[in-house]
PDB file of C-alpha atoms in Angstrom:
ATOM      1  CA  UNK I   1       0.057   0.040  -0.017  1.00  0.00           C
ATOM      2  CA  UNK I   2       1.453   3.243  -1.056  1.00  0.00           C
ATOM      3  CA  UNK I   3       1.715   6.192   1.507  1.00  0.00           C
ATOM      4  CA  UNK I   4       0.007   9.147  -0.083  1.00  0.00           C
ATOM      5  CA  UNK I   5       0.398  11.435   2.874  1.00  0.00           C
ATOM      6  CA  UNK I   6       1.246  15.066   1.735  1.00  0.00           C
ATOM      7  CA  UNK I   7       3.713  16.850   3.895  1.00  0.00           C
ATOM      8  CA  UNK I   8       2.954  20.559   3.968  1.00  0.00           C
ATOM      9  CA  UNK I   9       5.984  22.842   3.850  1.00  0.00           C
ATOM     10  CA  UNK I  10       6.752  24.622   7.044  1.00  0.00           C
ATOM     11  CA  UNK I  11       5.529  28.233   7.032  1.00  0.00           C
ATOM     12  CA  UNK I  12       8.096  30.866   7.059  1.00  0.00           C
ATOM     13  CA  UNK I  13       7.953  34.269   8.615  1.00  0.00           C
ATOM     14  CA  UNK I  14       7.954  37.243   6.020  1.00  0.00           C
ATOM     15  CA  UNK I  15       6.694  40.749   5.668  1.00  0.00           C
ATOM     16  CA  UNK I  16       3.289  39.687   4.411  1.00  0.00           C
ATOM     17  CA  UNK I  17       2.610  36.707   6.687  1.00  0.00           C
ATOM     18  CA  UNK I  18      -0.175  37.908   8.986  1.00  0.00           C
ATOM     19  CA  UNK I  19      -1.356  35.861  12.068  1.00  0.00           C
ATOM     20  CA  UNK I  20      -3.900  36.300  14.779  1.00  0.00           C
ATOM     21  CA  UNK I  21      -2.741  37.010  18.242  1.00  0.00           C
ATOM     22  CA  UNK I  22      -2.375  40.020  20.472  1.00  0.00           C
ATOM     23  CA  UNK I  23       1.054  41.744  20.515  1.00  0.00           C
ATOM     24  CA  UNK I  24       1.580  43.917  23.574  1.00  0.00           C
ATOM     25  CA  UNK I  25       3.580  47.028  24.316  1.00  0.00           C
ATOM     26  CA  UNK I  26       3.771  48.186  20.600  1.00  0.00           C
ATOM     27  CA  UNK I  27       2.576  51.717  21.387  1.00  0.00           C
ATOM     28  CA  UNK I  28       4.776  51.908  24.355  1.00  0.00           C
ATOM     29  CA  UNK I  29       7.816  50.855  22.422  1.00  0.00           C
ATOM     30  CA  UNK I  30       6.977  53.381  19.778  1.00  0.00           C
ATOM     31  CA  UNK I  31       6.738  56.208  22.254  1.00  0.00           C
ATOM     32  CA  UNK I  32       9.850  55.250  24.149  1.00  0.00           C
ATOM     33  CA  UNK I  33      11.564  54.894  20.885  1.00  0.00           C
ATOM     34  CA  UNK I  34      10.574  58.383  19.769  1.00  0.00           C
ATOM     35  CA  UNK I  35      11.871  59.900  23.056  1.00  0.00           C
ATOM     36  CA  UNK I  36      15.083  57.940  22.745  1.00  0.00           C
ATOM     37  CA  UNK I  37      15.583  59.152  19.219  1.00  0.00           C
ATOM     38  CA  UNK I  38      15.586  62.787  20.192  1.00  0.00           C
ATOM     39  CA  UNK I  39      18.314  62.120  22.762  1.00  0.00           C
ATOM     40  CA  UNK I  40      20.286  59.745  20.652  1.00  0.00           C
ATOM     41  CA  UNK I  41      20.359  62.128  17.638  1.00  0.00           C
ATOM     42  CA  UNK I  42      21.656  64.871  19.801  1.00  0.00           C
ATOM     43  CA  UNK I  43      24.279  62.694  21.515  1.00  0.00           C
ATOM     44  CA  UNK I  44      25.428  61.136  18.295  1.00  0.00           C
ATOM     45  CA  UNK I  45      25.682  64.681  16.635  1.00  0.00           C
ATOM     46  CA  UNK I  46      27.673  65.928  19.606  1.00  0.00           C
ATOM     47  CA  UNK I  47      30.193  62.974  19.485  1.00  0.00           C
ATOM     48  CA  UNK I  48      30.619  63.031  15.728  1.00  0.00           C
ATOM     49  CA  UNK I  49      30.931  66.782  15.768  1.00  0.00           C
ATOM     50  CA  UNK I  50      33.868  66.738  18.244  1.00  0.00           C
ATOM     51  CA  UNK I  51      35.450  63.970  16.104  1.00  0.00           C
ATOM     52  CA  UNK I  52      34.987  65.826  12.899  1.00  0.00           C
ATOM     53  CA  UNK I  53      36.449  69.109  14.506  1.00  0.00           C
ATOM     54  CA  UNK I  54      39.604  67.195  15.441  1.00  0.00           C
ATOM     55  CA  UNK I  55      40.024  65.632  12.116  1.00  0.00           C
ATOM     56  CA  UNK I  56      39.484  68.960  10.265  1.00  0.00           C
ATOM     57  CA  UNK I  57      41.800  70.764  12.538  1.00  0.00           C
ATOM     58  CA  UNK I  58      44.538  68.146  11.925  1.00  0.00           C
ATOM     59  CA  UNK I  59      44.020  68.028   8.072  1.00  0.00           C
ATOM     60  CA  UNK I  60      43.714  71.775   7.594  1.00  0.00           C
ATOM     61  CA  UNK I  61      45.836  73.125  10.446  1.00  0.00           C
ATOM     62  CA  UNK I  62      42.775  75.091  11.732  1.00  0.00           C
ATOM     63  CA  UNK I  63      41.547  75.745  15.144  1.00  0.00           C
ATOM     64  CA  UNK I  64      37.819  75.967  14.632  1.00  0.00           C
ATOM     65  CA  UNK I  65      35.093  73.526  15.427  1.00  0.00           C
ATOM     66  CA  UNK I  66      31.851  72.538  13.746  1.00  0.00           C
ATOM     67  CA  UNK I  67      30.078  74.218  16.777  1.00  0.00           C
ATOM     68  CA  UNK I  68      31.287  77.700  15.734  1.00  0.00           C
ATOM     69  CA  UNK I  69      30.889  77.077  11.997  1.00  0.00           C
ATOM     70  CA  UNK I  70      34.504  76.160  11.244  1.00  0.00           C
ATOM     71  CA  UNK I  71      35.246  79.884  10.720  1.00  0.00           C
ATOM     72  CA  UNK I  72      34.821  81.776   7.455  1.00  0.00           C
ATOM     73  CA  UNK I  73      35.995  80.436   4.148  1.00  0.00           C
ATOM     74  CA  UNK I  74      35.380  76.731   4.944  1.00  0.00           C
ATOM     75  CA  UNK I  75      34.504  74.615   1.902  1.00  0.00           C
ATOM     76  CA  UNK I  76      30.843  74.117   1.097  1.00  0.00           C
ATOM     77  CA  UNK I  77      30.941  70.392   1.908  1.00  0.00           C
ATOM     78  CA  UNK I  78      32.108  71.096   5.435  1.00  0.00           C
ATOM     79  CA  UNK I  79      29.659  74.005   5.805  1.00  0.00           C
ATOM     80  CA  UNK I  80      26.810  71.546   4.867  1.00  0.00           C
ATOM     81  CA  UNK I  81      28.082  69.205   7.662  1.00  0.00           C
ATOM     82  CA  UNK I  82      27.953  72.090  10.110  1.00  0.00           C
ATOM     83  CA  UNK I  83      24.251  72.632   9.170  1.00  0.00           C
ATOM     84  CA  UNK I  84      23.423  68.967   9.678  1.00  0.00           C
ATOM     85  CA  UNK I  85      25.172  68.901  13.021  1.00  0.00           C
ATOM     86  CA  UNK I  86      23.229  71.994  14.209  1.00  0.00           C
ATOM     87  CA  UNK I  87      19.953  70.454  12.938  1.00  0.00           C
ATOM     88  CA  UNK I  88      20.660  67.320  14.964  1.00  0.00           C
ATOM     89  CA  UNK I  89      21.978  69.082  18.161  1.00  0.00           C
ATOM     90  CA  UNK I  90      18.970  71.295  18.333  1.00  0.00           C
ATOM     91  CA  UNK I  91      16.259  68.718  17.215  1.00  0.00           C
ATOM     92  CA  UNK I  92      14.859  68.701  20.762  1.00  0.00           C
ATOM     93  CA  UNK I  93      13.664  72.268  20.309  1.00  0.00           C
ATOM     94  CA  UNK I  94      11.034  70.803  17.944  1.00  0.00           C
ATOM     95  CA  UNK I  95      10.183  67.716  19.971  1.00  0.00           C
ATOM     96  CA  UNK I  96       6.426  68.462  19.815  1.00  0.00           C
ATOM     97  CA  UNK I  97       6.808  67.627  16.055  1.00  0.00           C
ATOM     98  CA  UNK I  98       9.492  65.054  16.108  1.00  0.00           C
ATOM     99  CA  UNK I  99       8.176  62.901  18.804  1.00  0.00           C
ATOM    100  CA  UNK I 100       4.625  62.336  17.292  1.00  0.00           C
ATOM    101  CA  UNK I 101       5.950  61.797  13.760  1.00  0.00           C
ATOM    102  CA  UNK I 102       8.678  59.312  15.026  1.00  0.00           C
ATOM    103  CA  UNK I 103       5.994  57.463  17.214  1.00  0.00           C
ATOM    104  CA  UNK I 104       3.713  57.029  14.311  1.00  0.00           C
ATOM    105  CA  UNK I 105       6.593  55.800  11.983  1.00  0.00           C
ATOM    106  CA  UNK I 106       7.779  53.253  14.539  1.00  0.00           C
ATOM    107  CA  UNK I 107       4.221  52.009  15.224  1.00  0.00           C
ATOM    108  CA  UNK I 108       3.341  51.472  11.639  1.00  0.00           C
ATOM    109  CA  UNK I 109       6.704  50.077  10.480  1.00  0.00           C
ATOM    110  CA  UNK I 110       8.594  48.162  13.215  1.00  0.00           C
ATOM    111  CA  UNK I 111       5.261  47.754  15.103  1.00  0.00           C
ATOM    112  CA  UNK I 112       3.805  45.680  12.297  1.00  0.00           C
ATOM    113  CA  UNK I 113       6.555  43.091  12.180  1.00  0.00           C
ATOM    114  CA  UNK I 114       5.393  40.955  15.057  1.00  0.00           C
ATOM    115  CA  UNK I 115       1.997  40.400  13.516  1.00  0.00           C
ATOM    116  CA  UNK I 116       3.835  39.014  10.601  1.00  0.00           C
ATOM    117  CA  UNK I 117       5.795  36.608  12.880  1.00  0.00           C
ATOM    118  CA  UNK I 118       9.057  38.464  12.279  1.00  0.00           C
ATOM    119  CA  UNK I 119      10.984  37.714  15.394  1.00  0.00           C
ATOM    120  CA  UNK I 120      14.616  37.918  14.248  1.00  0.00           C
ATOM    121  CA  UNK I 121      16.323  41.216  15.457  1.00  0.00           C
ATOM    122  CA  UNK I 122      17.954  42.062  12.131  1.00  0.00           C
ATOM    123  CA  UNK I 123      14.787  43.402  10.413  1.00  0.00           C
ATOM    124  CA  UNK I 124      14.013  45.716  13.410  1.00  0.00           C
ATOM    125  CA  UNK I 125      17.573  46.991  13.502  1.00  0.00           C
ATOM    126  CA  UNK I 126      17.790  47.438   9.768  1.00  0.00           C
ATOM    127  CA  UNK I 127      14.575  49.363   9.480  1.00  0.00           C
ATOM    128  CA  UNK I 128      15.430  51.293  12.548  1.00  0.00           C
ATOM    129  CA  UNK I 129      18.559  52.391  10.719  1.00  0.00           C
ATOM    130  CA  UNK I 130      16.634  53.184   7.465  1.00  0.00           C
ATOM    131  CA  UNK I 131      13.900  55.208   9.194  1.00  0.00           C
ATOM    132  CA  UNK I 132      16.407  57.133  11.463  1.00  0.00           C
ATOM    133  CA  UNK I 133      18.557  58.037   8.373  1.00  0.00           C
ATOM    134  CA  UNK I 134      15.427  59.266   6.402  1.00  0.00           C
ATOM    135  CA  UNK I 135      13.905  61.212   9.304  1.00  0.00           C
ATOM    136  CA  UNK I 136      17.219  63.060  10.074  1.00  0.00           C
ATOM    137  CA  UNK I 137      18.066  63.610   6.354  1.00  0.00           C
ATOM    138  CA  UNK I 138      15.423  66.159   5.503  1.00  0.00           C
ATOM    139  CA  UNK I 139      15.975  68.605   8.295  1.00  0.00           C
ATOM    140  CA  UNK I 140      19.817  68.205   7.673  1.00  0.00           C
ATOM    141  CA  UNK I 141      19.449  69.083   4.045  1.00  0.00           C
ATOM    142  CA  UNK I 142      17.422  72.270   4.954  1.00  0.00           C
ATOM    143  CA  UNK I 143      19.782  73.312   7.740  1.00  0.00           C
ATOM    144  CA  UNK I 144      22.845  72.558   5.520  1.00  0.00           C
ATOM    145  CA  UNK I 145      21.524  74.772   2.828  1.00  0.00           C
ATOM    146  CA  UNK I 146      20.644  77.668   5.289  1.00  0.00           C
ATOM    147  CA  UNK I 147      24.032  77.571   6.963  1.00  0.00           C
ATOM    148  CA  UNK I 148      25.990  77.329   3.822  1.00  0.00           C
ATOM    149  CA  UNK I 149      23.927  80.075   1.969  1.00  0.00           C
ATOM    150  CA  UNK I 150      24.922  82.556   4.649  1.00  0.00           C
ATOM    151  CA  UNK I 151      28.551  82.412   3.670  1.00  0.00           C
ATOM    152  CA  UNK I 152      28.036  82.466  -0.143  1.00  0.00           C
ATOM    153  CA  UNK I 153      28.762  85.813  -1.907  1.00  0.00           C
ATOM    154  CA  UNK I 154      27.632  86.581  -5.427  1.00  0.00           C
ATOM    155  CA  UNK I 155      31.218  86.142  -6.591  1.00  0.00           C
ATOM    156  CA  UNK I 156      31.518  82.709  -4.967  1.00  0.00           C
ATOM    157  CA  UNK I 157      28.287  81.479  -6.608  1.00  0.00           C
ATOM    158  CA  UNK I 158      29.428  82.647 -10.032  1.00  0.00           C
ATOM    159  CA  UNK I 159      32.795  81.150  -9.681  1.00  0.00           C
ATOM    160  CA  UNK I 160      31.905  77.964  -7.760  1.00  0.00           C
ATOM    161  CA  UNK I 161      28.612  76.653  -9.206  1.00  0.00           C
ATOM    162  CA  UNK I 162      29.144  73.444  -7.214  1.00  0.00           C
ATOM    163  CA  UNK I 163      28.986  75.202  -3.958  1.00  0.00           C
ATOM    164  CA  UNK I 164      25.207  74.431  -3.409  1.00  0.00           C
ATOM    165  CA  UNK I 165      25.720  70.818  -4.428  1.00  0.00           C
ATOM    166  CA  UNK I 166      28.685  70.458  -2.224  1.00  0.00           C
ATOM    167  CA  UNK I 167      26.858  71.830   0.824  1.00  0.00           C
ATOM    168  CA  UNK I 168      23.851  69.692   0.294  1.00  0.00           C
ATOM    169  CA  UNK I 169      26.033  66.637  -0.210  1.00  0.00           C
ATOM    170  CA  UNK I 170      27.739  67.293   3.042  1.00  0.00           C
ATOM    171  CA  UNK I 171      24.609  67.907   4.860  1.00  0.00           C
ATOM    172  CA  UNK I 172      22.908  64.829   3.369  1.00  0.00           C
ATOM    173  CA  UNK I 173      25.713  62.443   4.192  1.00  0.00           C
ATOM    174  CA  UNK I 174      26.087  63.696   7.717  1.00  0.00           C
ATOM    175  CA  UNK I 175      22.425  63.481   8.278  1.00  0.00           C
ATOM    176  CA  UNK I 176      22.284  59.932   7.104  1.00  0.00           C
ATOM    177  CA  UNK I 177      25.159  58.786   9.343  1.00  0.00           C
ATOM    178  CA  UNK I 178      23.602  60.569  12.357  1.00  0.00           C
ATOM    179  CA  UNK I 179      20.189  59.180  11.737  1.00  0.00           C
ATOM    180  CA  UNK I 180      21.447  55.729  10.994  1.00  0.00           C
ATOM    181  CA  UNK I 181      23.372  55.515  14.271  1.00  0.00           C
ATOM    182  CA  UNK I 182      20.545  56.809  16.367  1.00  0.00           C
ATOM    183  CA  UNK I 183      18.072  54.474  14.481  1.00  0.00           C
ATOM    184  CA  UNK I 184      20.226  51.584  15.392  1.00  0.00           C
ATOM    185  CA  UNK I 185      19.844  52.399  19.022  1.00  0.00           C
ATOM    186  CA  UNK I 186      16.066  52.961  18.690  1.00  0.00           C
ATOM    187  CA  UNK I 187      15.626  49.549  16.908  1.00  0.00           C
ATOM    188  CA  UNK I 188      17.405  47.889  19.800  1.00  0.00           C
ATOM    189  CA  UNK I 189      15.250  49.678  22.369  1.00  0.00           C
ATOM    190  CA  UNK I 190      12.093  48.483  20.441  1.00  0.00           C
ATOM    191  CA  UNK I 191      13.337  44.925  20.591  1.00  0.00           C
ATOM    192  CA  UNK I 192      14.013  45.159  24.337  1.00  0.00           C
ATOM    193  CA  UNK I 193      10.440  46.646  25.067  1.00  0.00           C
ATOM    194  CA  UNK I 194       8.368  44.460  22.702  1.00  0.00           C
ATOM    195  CA  UNK I 195      10.422  41.137  22.845  1.00  0.00           C
ATOM    196  CA  UNK I 196       9.033  39.894  19.598  1.00  0.00           C
ATOM    197  CA  UNK I 197      10.629  36.459  19.656  1.00  0.00           C
ATOM    198  CA  UNK I 198       8.730  35.719  22.750  1.00  0.00           C
ATOM    199  CA  UNK I 199       5.392  37.320  21.817  1.00  0.00           C
ATOM    200  CA  UNK I 200       5.326  35.696  18.430  1.00  0.00           C
ATOM    201  CA  UNK I 201       5.653  32.265  20.160  1.00  0.00           C
ATOM    202  CA  UNK I 202       3.001  33.146  22.671  1.00  0.00           C
ATOM    203  CA  UNK I 203       0.665  34.441  20.005  1.00  0.00           C
ATOM    204  CA  UNK I 204       1.091  31.342  17.770  1.00  0.00           C
ATOM    205  CA  UNK I 205       2.647  28.465  19.741  1.00  0.00           C
ATOM    206  CA  UNK I 206       1.488  25.961  17.130  1.00  0.00           C
ATOM    207  CA  UNK I 207       3.580  27.653  14.572  1.00  0.00           C
ATOM    208  CA  UNK I 208       6.799  26.593  16.264  1.00  0.00           C
ATOM    209  CA  UNK I 209       6.029  22.779  15.785  1.00  0.00           C
TER     210      UNK I 209
END
């Protein structure tokens, strides 16, 4: 007699696999992550600003810092970096905007992963980095342009057409680095609060057998 039993493949977790089950502490993790993001962005900008100042002083034999604008005549790329650092350092001045936005982003991005049985830490950390970089990028570009434009003269703009591009490039890269580092910390905090590996098992214990 032939055995005709069909073995069903074991389900794998992915971004579209939705399962029933209550996942707790998602809003709590999102709010705490947003609060932590404000602090982490500021601290990251402070540390990177000090390091950048030391490197610039060594390479260009200068005595300024990113916190005083690196003095007059700094290259547009460095002036864009200065703008990004200032945007990150003083992001807590607009906490009433950044905290709600970051909370919603976390809740409806990382907060949807447990319902899809995503329990591994890598997706949470990866998307924490991505969202952190994107959220810091936009204000960094704006601040970099504003700070750089204050040092542009009509003569400089006519002779150095790449000045706006250089400043935006410096601001953008700096904002991405600051936001990515802070986002990594926020993703780690989200994992600590939600504990998706444990909650996914509790929500669907049969899926582990």
